[in-house]
Coordinates of C-alpha atoms in Angstrom, one line a residue:
X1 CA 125.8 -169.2 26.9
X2 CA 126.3 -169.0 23.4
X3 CA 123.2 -168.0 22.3
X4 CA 123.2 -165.3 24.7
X5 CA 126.7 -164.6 22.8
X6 CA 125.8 -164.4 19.5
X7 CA 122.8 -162.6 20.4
X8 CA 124.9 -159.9 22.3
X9 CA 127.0 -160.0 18.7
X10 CA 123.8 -159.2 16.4
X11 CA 122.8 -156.4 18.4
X12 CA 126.2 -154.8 18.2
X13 CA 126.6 -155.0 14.8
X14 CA 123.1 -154.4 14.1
X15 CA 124.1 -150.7 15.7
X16 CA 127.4 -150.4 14.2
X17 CA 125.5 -150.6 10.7
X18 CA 122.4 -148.3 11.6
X19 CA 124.8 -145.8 12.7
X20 CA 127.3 -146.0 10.0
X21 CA 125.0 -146.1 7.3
X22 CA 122.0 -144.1 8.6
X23 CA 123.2 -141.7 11.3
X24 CA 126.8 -140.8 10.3
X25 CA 126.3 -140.0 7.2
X26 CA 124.0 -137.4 7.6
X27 CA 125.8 -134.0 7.8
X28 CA 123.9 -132.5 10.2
X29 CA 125.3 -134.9 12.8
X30 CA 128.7 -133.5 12.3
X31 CA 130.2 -131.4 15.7
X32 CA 127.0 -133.1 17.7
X33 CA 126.9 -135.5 20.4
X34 CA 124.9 -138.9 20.0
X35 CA 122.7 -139.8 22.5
X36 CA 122.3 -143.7 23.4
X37 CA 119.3 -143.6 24.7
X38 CA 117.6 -142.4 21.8
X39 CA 119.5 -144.2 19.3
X40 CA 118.4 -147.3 21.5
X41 CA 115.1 -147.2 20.8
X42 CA 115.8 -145.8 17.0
X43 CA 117.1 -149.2 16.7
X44 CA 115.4 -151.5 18.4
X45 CA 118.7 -152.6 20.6
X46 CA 119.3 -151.8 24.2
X47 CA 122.1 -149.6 25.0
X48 CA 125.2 -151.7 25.9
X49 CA 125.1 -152.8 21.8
X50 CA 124.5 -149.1 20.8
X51 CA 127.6 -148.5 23.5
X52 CA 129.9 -151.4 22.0
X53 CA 129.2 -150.3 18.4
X54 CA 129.9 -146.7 19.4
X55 CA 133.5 -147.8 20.5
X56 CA 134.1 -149.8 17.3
X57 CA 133.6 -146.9 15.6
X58 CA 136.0 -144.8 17.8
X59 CA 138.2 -147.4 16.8
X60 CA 137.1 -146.5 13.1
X61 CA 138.1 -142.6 13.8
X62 CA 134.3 -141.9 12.8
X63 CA 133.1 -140.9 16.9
X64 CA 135.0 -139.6 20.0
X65 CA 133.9 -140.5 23.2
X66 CA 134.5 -137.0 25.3
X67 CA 134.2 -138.5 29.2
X68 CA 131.0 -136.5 30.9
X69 CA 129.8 -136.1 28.0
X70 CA 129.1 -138.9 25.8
X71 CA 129.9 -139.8 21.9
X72 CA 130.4 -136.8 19.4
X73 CA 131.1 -136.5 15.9
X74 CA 133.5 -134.4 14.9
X75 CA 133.1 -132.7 11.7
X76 CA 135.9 -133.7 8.7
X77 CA 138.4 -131.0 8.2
X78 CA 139.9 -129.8 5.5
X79 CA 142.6 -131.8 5.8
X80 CA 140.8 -135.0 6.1
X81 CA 138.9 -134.0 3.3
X82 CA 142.6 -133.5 1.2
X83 CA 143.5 -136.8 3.0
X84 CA 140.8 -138.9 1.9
X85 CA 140.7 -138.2 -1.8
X86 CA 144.8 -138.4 -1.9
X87 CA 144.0 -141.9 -0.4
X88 CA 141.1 -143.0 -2.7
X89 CA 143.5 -141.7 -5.7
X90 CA 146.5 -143.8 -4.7
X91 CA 144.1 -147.1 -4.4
X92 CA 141.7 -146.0 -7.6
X93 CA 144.7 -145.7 -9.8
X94 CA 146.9 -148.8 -8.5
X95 CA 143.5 -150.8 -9.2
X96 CA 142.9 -149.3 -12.3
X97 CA 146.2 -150.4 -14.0
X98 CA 145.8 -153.6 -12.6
X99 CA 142.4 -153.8 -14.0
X100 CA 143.7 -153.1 -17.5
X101 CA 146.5 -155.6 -17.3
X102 CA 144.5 -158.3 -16.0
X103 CA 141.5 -157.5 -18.3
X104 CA 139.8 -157.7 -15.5
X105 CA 137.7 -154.0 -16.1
X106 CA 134.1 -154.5 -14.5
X107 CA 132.6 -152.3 -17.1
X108 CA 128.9 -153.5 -16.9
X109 CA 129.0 -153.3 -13.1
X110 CA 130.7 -149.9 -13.3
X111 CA 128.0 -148.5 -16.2
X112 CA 125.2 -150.1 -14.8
X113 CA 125.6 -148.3 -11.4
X114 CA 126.7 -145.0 -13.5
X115 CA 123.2 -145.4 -15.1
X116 CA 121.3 -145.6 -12.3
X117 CA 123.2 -142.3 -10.9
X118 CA 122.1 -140.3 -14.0
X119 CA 118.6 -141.5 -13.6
X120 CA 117.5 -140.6 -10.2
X121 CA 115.8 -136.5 -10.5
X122 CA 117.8 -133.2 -11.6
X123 CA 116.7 -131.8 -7.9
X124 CA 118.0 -134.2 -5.2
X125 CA 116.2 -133.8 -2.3
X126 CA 118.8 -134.8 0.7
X127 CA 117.6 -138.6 0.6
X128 CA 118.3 -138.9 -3.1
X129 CA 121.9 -137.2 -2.5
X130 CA 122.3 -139.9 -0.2
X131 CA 121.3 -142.6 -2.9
X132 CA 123.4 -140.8 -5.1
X133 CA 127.0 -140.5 -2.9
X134 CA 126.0 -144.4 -2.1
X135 CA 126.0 -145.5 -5.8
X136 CA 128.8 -143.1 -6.1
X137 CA 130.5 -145.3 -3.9
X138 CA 129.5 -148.6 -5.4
X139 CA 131.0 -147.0 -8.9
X140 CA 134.6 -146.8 -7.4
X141 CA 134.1 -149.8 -5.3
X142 CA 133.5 -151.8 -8.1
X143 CA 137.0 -150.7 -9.8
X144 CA 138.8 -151.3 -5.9
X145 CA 137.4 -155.2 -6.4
X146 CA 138.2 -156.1 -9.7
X147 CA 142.0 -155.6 -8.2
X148 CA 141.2 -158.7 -6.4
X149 CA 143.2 -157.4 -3.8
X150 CA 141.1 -158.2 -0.4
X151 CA 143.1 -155.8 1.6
X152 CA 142.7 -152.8 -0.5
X153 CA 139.3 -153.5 -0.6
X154 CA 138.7 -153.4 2.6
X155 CA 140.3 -150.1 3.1
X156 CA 138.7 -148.6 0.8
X157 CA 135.3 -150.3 2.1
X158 CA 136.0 -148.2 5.3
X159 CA 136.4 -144.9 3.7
X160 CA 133.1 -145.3 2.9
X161 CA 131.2 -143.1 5.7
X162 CA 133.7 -140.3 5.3
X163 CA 133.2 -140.7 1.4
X164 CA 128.8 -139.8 1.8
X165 CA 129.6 -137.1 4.2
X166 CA 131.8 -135.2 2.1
X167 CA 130.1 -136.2 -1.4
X168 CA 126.9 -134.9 -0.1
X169 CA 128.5 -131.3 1.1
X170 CA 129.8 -131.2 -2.4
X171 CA 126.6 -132.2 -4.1
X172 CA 124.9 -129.4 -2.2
X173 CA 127.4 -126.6 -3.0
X174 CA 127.2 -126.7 -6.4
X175 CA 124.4 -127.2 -8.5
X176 CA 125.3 -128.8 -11.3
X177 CA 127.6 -131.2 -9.6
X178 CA 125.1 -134.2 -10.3
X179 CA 125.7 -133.9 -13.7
X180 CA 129.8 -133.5 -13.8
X181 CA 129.9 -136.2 -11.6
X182 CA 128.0 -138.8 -14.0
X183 CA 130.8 -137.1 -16.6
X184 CA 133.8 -137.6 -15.1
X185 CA 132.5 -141.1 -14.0
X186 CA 131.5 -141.9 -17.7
X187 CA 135.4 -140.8 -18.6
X188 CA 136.9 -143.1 -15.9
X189 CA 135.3 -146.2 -17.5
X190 CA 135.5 -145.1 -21.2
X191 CA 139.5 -144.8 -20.5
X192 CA 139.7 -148.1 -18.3
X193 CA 137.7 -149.5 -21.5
X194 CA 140.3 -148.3 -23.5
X195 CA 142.9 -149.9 -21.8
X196 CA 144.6 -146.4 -21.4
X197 CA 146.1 -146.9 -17.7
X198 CA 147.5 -143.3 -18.0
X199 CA 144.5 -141.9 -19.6
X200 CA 142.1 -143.4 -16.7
X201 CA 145.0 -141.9 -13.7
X202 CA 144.6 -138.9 -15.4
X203 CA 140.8 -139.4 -15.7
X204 CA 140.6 -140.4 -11.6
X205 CA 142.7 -137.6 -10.6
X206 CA 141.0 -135.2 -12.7
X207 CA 137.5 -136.8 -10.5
X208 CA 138.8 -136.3 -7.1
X209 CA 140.6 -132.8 -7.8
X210 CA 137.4 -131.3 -8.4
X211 CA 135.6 -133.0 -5.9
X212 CA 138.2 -131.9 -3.3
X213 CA 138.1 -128.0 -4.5
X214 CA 134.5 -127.8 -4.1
X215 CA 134.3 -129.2 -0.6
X216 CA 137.8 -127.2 0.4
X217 CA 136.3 -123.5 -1.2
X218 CA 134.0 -123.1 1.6

């Protein structure tokens, strides 16, 4: 019986993470209905895990199940959109002064994963603007865990799907984005090296302001 437990456990989280981090971060899922079926055999799972990571992911806000009709994505608003990056800059800038205090600044984790970001080609195809929002994510995530604040990282950790959906609109409405975003990420550590807590607020805000104007002008 426990076997059969645990077993019933992988497959559900094995389709909680193929969907969060393969399916729902695509944007052309957004205002679409899953099917279960397919994303069955996509996985490898039968349905009742793709149907029990589907609900923990309603529980996420990510999917709403609409009765007849099955699992849809909505697409993120506008508001959600404002939402999210006042959100990430409340967190980002909390863990950034405690960072600074601490000395606790994970500069070679931050710059290694801003190198790899400035490395990948000038014309992102729409896999590489996924690999690009996902080391995006890894940048910031790095500053949320040096906080050493479990919680907060864990919130943040959750934003993540919303945080490739809307970072890939914004890479693709702009072209030059790429290379503003390596800039303002290279000015968030250069002031959390500084030890300027003001000067890397400023430098965060300045990050997600932009970000948010891009995605909100269309």
């Amino acid at each position: 019986m426990r076997k059969s437990s645990g077993t019933a456990a992988s497959g559900r989280e094995k389709a909680y993470a193929y969907l969060r981090e393969n399916i729902l971060v695509d944007p052309a899922v957004q205002g679409k209905f899953l099917n279960e079926q397919e994303l069955a055999a996509e996985i490898g799972v039968s349905r009742t895990p793709v149907r029990e990571a589907l609900l923990l992911l309603v529980s996420d806000g990510l999917v709403e199940l609409i009765p007849q009709r099955g699992a849809y994505v909505p697409p993120v608003t506008g508001r959600e959109m404002s939402e999210l990056m006042e959100l990430r800059g409340v967190l980002e800038s909390h863990a950034a002064r405690l960072v600074i205090e601490q000395n606790r600044v994970p500069a070679k984790t931050m710059q290694d994963t801003l190198d790899l970001q400035a490395r990948l080609p000038e014309q992102l195809t729409a896999e590489a603007a996924q690999e690009f929002i996902r080391l995006d994510t890894l940048f910031h995530q790095a500053l949320i865990d040096a906080a050493g604040n479990e919680l907060i990282s864990r919130t943040y950790s959750k934003l993540h799907v919303r945080q490739i959906l809307v970072g890939v609109s914004a890479l693709f409405r702009t072209g030059d984005r790429r290379g503003q975003v390596c800039a303002e990420h290279q000015d968030i550590l250069d002031a959390l090296m500084s030890g300027d807590a003001a000067k890397a607020q400023e430098a965060i805000d300045h990050h997600l302001a932009i970000t948010r104007d891009i995605l909100l002008r269309t």
